[in-house]
mmCIF file of C-alpha atoms in Angstrom:
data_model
loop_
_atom_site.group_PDB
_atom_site.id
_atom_site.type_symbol
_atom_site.label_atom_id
_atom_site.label_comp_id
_atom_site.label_asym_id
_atom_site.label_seq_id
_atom_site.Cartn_x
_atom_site.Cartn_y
_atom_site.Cartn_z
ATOM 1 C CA UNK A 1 0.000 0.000 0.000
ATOM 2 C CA UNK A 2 1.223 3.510 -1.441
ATOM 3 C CA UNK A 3 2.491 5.786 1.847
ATOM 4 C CA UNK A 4 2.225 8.233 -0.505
ATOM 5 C CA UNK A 5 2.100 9.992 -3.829
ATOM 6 C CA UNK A 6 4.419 12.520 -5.586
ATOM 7 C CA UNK A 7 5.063 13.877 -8.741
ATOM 8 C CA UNK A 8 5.850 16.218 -11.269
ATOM 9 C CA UNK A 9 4.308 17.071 -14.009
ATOM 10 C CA UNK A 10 4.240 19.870 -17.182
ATOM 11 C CA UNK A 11 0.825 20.231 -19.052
ATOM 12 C CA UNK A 12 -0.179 22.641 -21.960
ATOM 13 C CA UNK A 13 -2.866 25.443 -21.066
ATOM 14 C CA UNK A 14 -5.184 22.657 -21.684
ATOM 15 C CA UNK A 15 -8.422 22.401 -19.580
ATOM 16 C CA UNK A 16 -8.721 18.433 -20.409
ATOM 17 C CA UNK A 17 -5.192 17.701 -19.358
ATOM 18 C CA UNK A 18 -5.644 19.941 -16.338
ATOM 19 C CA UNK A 19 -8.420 17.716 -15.169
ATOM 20 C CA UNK A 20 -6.633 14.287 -15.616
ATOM 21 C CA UNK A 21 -4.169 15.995 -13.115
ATOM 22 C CA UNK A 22 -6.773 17.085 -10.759
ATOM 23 C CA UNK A 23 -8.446 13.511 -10.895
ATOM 24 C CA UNK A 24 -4.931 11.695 -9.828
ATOM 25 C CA UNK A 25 -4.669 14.338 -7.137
ATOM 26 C CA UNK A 26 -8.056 13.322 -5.556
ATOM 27 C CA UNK A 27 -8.123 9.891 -6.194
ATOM 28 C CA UNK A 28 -4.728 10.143 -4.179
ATOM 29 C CA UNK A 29 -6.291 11.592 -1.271
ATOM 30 C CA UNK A 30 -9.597 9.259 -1.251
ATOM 31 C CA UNK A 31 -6.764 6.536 -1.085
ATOM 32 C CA UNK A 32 -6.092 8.284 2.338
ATOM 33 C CA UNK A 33 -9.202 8.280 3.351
ATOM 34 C CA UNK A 34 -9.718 11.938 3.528
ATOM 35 C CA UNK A 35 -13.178 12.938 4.626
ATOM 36 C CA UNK A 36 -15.811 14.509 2.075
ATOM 37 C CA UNK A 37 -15.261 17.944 2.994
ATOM 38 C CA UNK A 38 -11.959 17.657 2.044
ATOM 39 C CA UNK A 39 -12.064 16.489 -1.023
ATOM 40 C CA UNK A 40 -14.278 19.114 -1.521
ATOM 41 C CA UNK A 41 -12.129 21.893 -0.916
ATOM 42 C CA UNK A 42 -9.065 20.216 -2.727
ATOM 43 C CA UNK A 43 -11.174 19.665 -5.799
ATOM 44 C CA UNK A 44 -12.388 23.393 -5.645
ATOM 45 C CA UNK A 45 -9.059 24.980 -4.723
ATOM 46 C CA UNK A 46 -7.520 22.898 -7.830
ATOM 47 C CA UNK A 47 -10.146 24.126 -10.019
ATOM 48 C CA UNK A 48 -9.560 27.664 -9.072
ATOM 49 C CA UNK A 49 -5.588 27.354 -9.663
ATOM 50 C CA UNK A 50 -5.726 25.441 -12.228
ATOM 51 C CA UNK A 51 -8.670 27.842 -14.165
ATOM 52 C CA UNK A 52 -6.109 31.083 -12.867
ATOM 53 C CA UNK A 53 -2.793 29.619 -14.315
ATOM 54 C CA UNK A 54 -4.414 28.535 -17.803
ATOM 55 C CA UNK A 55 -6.813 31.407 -18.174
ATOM 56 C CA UNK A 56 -5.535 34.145 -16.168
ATOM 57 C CA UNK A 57 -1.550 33.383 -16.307
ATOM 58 C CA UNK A 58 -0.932 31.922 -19.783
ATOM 59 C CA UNK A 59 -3.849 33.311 -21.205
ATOM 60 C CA UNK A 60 -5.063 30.186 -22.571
ATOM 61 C CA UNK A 61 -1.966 30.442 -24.983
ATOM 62 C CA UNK A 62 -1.111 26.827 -26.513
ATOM 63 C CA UNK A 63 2.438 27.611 -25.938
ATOM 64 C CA UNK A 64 2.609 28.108 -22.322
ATOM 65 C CA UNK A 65 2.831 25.589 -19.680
ATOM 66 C CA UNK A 66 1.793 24.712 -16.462
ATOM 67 C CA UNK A 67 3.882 22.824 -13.909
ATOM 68 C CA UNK A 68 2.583 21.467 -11.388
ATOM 69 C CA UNK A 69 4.083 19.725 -8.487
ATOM 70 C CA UNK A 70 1.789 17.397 -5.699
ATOM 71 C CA UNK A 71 2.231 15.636 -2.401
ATOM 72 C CA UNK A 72 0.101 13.496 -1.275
ATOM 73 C CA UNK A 73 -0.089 11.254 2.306
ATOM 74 C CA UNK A 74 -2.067 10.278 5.190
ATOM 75 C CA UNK A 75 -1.717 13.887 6.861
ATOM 76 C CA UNK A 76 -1.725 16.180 4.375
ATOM 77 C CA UNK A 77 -2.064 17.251 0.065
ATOM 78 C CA UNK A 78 0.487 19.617 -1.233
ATOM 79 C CA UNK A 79 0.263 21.115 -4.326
ATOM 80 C CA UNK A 80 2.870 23.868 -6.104
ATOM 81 C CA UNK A 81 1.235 25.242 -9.682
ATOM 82 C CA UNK A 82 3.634 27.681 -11.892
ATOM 83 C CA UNK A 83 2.527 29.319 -14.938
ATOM 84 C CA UNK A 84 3.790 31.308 -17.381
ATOM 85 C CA UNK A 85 2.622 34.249 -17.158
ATOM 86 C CA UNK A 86 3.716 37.811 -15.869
ATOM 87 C CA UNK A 87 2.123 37.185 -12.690
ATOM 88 C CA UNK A 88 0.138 39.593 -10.467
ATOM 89 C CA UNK A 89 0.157 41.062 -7.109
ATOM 90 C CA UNK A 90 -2.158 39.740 -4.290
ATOM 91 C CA UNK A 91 -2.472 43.377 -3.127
ATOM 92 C CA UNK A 92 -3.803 44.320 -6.565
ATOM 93 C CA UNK A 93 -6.999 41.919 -6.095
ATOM 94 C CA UNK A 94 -10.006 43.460 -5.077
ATOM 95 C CA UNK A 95 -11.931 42.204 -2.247
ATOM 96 C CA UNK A 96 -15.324 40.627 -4.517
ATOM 97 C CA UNK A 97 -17.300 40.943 -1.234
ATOM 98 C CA UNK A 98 -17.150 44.659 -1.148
ATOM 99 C CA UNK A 99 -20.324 46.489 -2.663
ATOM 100 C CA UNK A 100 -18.190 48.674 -5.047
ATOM 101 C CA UNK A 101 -17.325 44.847 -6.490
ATOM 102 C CA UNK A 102 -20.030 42.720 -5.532
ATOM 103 C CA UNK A 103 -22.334 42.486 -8.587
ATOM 104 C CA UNK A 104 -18.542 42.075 -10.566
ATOM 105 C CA UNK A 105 -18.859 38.837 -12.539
ATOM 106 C CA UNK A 106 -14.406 38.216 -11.940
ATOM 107 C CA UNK A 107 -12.214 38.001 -8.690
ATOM 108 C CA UNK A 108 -13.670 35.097 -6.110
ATOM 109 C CA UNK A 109 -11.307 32.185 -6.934
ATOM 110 C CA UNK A 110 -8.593 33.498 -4.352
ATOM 111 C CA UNK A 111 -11.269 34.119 -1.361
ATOM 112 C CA UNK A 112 -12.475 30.982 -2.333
ATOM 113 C CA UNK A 113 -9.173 29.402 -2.322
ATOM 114 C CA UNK A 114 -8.046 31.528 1.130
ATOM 115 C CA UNK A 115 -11.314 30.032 2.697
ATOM 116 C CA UNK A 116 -10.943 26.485 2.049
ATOM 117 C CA UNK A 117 -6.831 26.169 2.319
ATOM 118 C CA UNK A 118 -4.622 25.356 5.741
ATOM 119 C CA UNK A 119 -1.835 27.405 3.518
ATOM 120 C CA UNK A 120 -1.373 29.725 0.488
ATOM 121 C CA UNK A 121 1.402 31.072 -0.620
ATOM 122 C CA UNK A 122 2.469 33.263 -3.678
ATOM 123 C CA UNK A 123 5.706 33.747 -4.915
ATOM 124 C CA UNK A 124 7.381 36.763 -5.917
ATOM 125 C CA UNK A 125 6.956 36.707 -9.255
ATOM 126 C CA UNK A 126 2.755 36.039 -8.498
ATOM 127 C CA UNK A 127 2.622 33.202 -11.236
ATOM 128 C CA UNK A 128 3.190 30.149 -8.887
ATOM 129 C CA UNK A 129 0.941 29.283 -5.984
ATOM 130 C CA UNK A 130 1.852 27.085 -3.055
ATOM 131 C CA UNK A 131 -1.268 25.539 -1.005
ATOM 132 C CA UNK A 132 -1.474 23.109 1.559
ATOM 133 C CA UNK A 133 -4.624 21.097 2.858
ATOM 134 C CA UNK A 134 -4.188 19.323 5.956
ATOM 135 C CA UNK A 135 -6.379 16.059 6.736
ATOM 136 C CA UNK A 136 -9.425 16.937 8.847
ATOM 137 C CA UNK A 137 -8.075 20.066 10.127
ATOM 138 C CA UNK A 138 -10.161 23.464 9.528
ATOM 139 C CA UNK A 139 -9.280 26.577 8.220
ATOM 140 C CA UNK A 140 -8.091 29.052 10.971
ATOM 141 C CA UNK B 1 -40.248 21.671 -21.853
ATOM 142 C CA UNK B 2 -37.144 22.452 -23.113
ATOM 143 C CA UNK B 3 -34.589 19.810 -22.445
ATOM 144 C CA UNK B 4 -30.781 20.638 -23.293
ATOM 145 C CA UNK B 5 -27.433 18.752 -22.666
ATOM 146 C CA UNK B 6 -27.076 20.541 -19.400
ATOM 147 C CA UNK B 7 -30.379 22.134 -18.312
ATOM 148 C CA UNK B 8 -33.687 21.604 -18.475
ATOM 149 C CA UNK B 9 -36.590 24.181 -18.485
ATOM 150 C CA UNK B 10 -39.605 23.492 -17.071
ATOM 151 C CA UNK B 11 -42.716 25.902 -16.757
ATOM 152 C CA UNK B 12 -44.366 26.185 -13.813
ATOM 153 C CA UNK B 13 -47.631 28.763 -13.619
ATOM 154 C CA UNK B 14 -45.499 32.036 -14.391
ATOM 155 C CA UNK B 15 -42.111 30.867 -13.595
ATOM 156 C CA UNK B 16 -39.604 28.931 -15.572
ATOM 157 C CA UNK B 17 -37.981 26.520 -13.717
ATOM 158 C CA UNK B 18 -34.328 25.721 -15.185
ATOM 159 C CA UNK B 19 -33.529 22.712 -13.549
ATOM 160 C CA UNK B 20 -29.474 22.057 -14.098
ATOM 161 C CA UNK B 21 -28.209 19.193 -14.928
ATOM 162 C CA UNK B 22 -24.469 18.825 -14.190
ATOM 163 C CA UNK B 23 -22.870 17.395 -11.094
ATOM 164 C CA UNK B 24 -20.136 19.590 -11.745
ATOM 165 C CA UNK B 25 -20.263 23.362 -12.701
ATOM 166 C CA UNK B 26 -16.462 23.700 -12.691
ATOM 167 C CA UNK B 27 -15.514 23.162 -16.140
ATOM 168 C CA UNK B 28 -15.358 26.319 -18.777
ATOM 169 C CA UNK B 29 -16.939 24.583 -21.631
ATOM 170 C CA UNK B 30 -19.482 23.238 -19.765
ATOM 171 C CA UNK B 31 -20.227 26.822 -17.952
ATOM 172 C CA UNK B 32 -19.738 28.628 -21.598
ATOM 173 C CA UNK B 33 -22.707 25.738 -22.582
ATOM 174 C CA UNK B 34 -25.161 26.798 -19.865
ATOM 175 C CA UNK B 35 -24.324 29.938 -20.007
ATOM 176 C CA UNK B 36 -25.414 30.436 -23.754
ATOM 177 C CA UNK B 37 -28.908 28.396 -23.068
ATOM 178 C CA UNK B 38 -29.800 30.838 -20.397
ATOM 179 C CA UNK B 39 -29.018 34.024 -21.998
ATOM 180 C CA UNK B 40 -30.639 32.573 -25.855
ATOM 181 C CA UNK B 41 -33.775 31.603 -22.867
ATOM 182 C CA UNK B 42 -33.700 35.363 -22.061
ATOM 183 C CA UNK B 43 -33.971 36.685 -25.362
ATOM 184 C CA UNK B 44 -36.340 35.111 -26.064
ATOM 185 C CA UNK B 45 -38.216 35.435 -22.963
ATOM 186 C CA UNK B 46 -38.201 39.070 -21.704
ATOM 187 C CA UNK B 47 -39.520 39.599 -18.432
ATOM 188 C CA UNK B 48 -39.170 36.525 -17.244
ATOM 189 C CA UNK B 49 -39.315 34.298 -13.765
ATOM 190 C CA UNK B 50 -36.659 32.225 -13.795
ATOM 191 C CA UNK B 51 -36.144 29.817 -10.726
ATOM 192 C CA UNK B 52 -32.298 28.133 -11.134
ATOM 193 C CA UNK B 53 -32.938 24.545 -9.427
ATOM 194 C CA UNK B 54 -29.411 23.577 -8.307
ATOM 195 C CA UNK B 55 -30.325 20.027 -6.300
ATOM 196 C CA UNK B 56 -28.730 17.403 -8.768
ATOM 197 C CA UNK B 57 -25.480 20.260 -8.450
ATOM 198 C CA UNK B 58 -22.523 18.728 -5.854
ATOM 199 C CA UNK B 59 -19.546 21.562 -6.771
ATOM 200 C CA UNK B 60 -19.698 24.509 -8.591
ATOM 201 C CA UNK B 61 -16.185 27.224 -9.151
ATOM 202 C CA UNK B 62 -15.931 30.908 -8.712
ATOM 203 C CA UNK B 63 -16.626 31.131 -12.904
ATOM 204 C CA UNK B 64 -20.086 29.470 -12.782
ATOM 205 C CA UNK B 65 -20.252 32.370 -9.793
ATOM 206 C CA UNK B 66 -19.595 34.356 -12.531
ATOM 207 C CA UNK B 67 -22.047 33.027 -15.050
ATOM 208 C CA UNK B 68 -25.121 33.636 -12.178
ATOM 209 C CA UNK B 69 -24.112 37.484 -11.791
ATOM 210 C CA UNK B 70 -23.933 38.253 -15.841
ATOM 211 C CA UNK B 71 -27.453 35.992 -15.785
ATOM 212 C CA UNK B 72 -28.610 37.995 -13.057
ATOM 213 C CA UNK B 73 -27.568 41.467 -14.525
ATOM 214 C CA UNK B 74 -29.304 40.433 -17.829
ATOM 215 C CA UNK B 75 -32.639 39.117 -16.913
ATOM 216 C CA UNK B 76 -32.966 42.268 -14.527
ATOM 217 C CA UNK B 77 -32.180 44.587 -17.451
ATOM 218 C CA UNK B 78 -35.418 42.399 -18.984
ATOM 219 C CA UNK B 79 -37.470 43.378 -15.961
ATOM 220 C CA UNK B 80 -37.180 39.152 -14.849
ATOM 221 C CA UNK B 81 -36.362 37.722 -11.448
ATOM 222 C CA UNK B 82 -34.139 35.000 -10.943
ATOM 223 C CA UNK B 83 -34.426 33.262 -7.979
ATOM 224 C CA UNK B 84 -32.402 30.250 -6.990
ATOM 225 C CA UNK B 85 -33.420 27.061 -4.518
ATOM 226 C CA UNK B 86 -32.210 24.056 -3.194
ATOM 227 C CA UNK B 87 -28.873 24.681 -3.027
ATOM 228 C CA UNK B 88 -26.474 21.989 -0.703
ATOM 229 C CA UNK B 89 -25.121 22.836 2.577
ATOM 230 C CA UNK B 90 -21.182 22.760 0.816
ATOM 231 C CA UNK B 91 -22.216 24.792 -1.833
ATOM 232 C CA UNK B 92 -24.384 27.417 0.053
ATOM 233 C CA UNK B 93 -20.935 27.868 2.317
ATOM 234 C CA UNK B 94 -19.398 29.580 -0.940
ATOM 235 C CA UNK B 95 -22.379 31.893 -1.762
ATOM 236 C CA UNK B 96 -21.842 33.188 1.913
ATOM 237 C CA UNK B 97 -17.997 33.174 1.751
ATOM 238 C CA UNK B 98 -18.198 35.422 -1.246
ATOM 239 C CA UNK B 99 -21.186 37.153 0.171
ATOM 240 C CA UNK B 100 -23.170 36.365 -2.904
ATOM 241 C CA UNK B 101 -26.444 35.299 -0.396
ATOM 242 C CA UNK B 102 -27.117 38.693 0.030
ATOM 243 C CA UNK B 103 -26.956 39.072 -3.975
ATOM 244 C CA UNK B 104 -29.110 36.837 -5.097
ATOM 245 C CA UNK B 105 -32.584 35.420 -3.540
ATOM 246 C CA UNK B 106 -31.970 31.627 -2.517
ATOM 247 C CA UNK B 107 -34.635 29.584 -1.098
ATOM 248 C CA UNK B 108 -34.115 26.057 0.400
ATOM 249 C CA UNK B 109 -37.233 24.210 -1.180
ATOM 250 C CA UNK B 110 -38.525 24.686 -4.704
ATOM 251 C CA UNK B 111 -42.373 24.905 -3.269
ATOM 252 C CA UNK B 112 -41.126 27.789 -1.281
ATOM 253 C CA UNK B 113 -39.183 29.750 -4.171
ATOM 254 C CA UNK B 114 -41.879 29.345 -6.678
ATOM 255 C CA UNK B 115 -44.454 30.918 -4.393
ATOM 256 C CA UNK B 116 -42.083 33.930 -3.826
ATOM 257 C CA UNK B 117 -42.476 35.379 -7.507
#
């Protein structure tokens, strides 16, 4: 029995192939028994990322890539995603729940993302995105 | 009734009721899909009720979010309502998260919503 699951992996800015990754990520974590709610938030945050490094980063440019790095095990699922993009600041976001941006059809993925993950990280650049959910533990 | 790939429109009294189809309102295509059904539904019916039944839905991503407000903005601009109902516990969380509860009018049972309009 698998203690756990790693890899590394480069896909186009390709929805389909962005899904096949997402799908070996979960079905990693149901191996580990992780409750529903988790898988819920994993398969959400992934989405988000995912949708924000081939949309939003490489601007759905066949050219670009997307690495993406995973670590799956009994306690926790790690997950590094890079495009290649210009990246942005976090700073630059506006908050979507403010009435000025409410009605604004853009901008939840992060607040989504910041809701549902132990950890998220940016780095400098703003085109990778580091996020960690632990087994069973909620969001502080 | 109209009965598409994804939803499925079914009139009740004075109110449509677009029942959706997908387990999953994450993907783009699939969101771009629904997305066009609704809005060709508005054109061609102005002033419409529209009741968004989302029980058969188990995850849905900040772009179908998306897709509700640019719905919403367009069948107000047609004098409609849309009104949304049975909605799952996990999936109500993100309309409060994102404060989108207080955006759009959800009601728990479908009985209830339809006799809101």
């Amino acid at each position: 029995m698998a203690t756990n699951f790693f890899a590394e992996i480069q896909i186009p800015s390709d929805y389909q192939q962005a899904k096949k990754v997402e799908d070996d990520i979960l079905h990693a974590a149901m191996h580990f028994d992780y409750p529903d709610q988790d898988i819920f938030a994993i398969r959400l945050c992934l989405e988000e990322a995912l949708t924000n490094a081939i949309r939003h980063g490489n601007g759905m440019d066949d050219n670009k890539k997307v690495d993406i790095r995973y670590y799956v095990d009994s306690k926790r699922v790690e997950i590094d995603i890079i495009d290649q993009g210009n990246g942005f600041k976090l700073e630059d976001v506006p908050d979507p729940r403010e009435m000025d941006n409410i009605d604004q059809p853009n901008g939840r993925g992060i607040l989504l993302m910041k809701s549902y993950l132990n950890v998220i990280e940016y780095n400098k650049k703003g085109n990778g995105i580091h996020m960690v959910k632990y087994k069973d533990k909620a969001v502080e | 009734m109209i009965h598409g790939p994804n939803i499925e429109i079914v009139r009740q009294n004075d109110v449509n009721v677009v029942n959706l189809l997908n387990e999953e309102i994450l993907d783009e295509a699939i969101i771009a899909e629904i997305t066009d059904s609704l809005f060709a539904f508005v054109v061609e019916n102005p002033a419409a009720n529209i009741l968004l039944n989302f029980s058969k839905v188990k995850h849905l991503s900040s772009s179908a979010l998306g897709m509700l407000i640019r719905l919403n903005k367009h069948i107000s601009e047609t004098k409609g309502n849309l009104k949304l109902c049975s909605i799952a516990p996990s999936l109500l969380e993100i309309f409060v998260i994102t404060r989108l509860n207080n955006v759009f009018e959800i009601y728990e049972q479908q009985t209830e919503a339809l006799t809101s309009f």
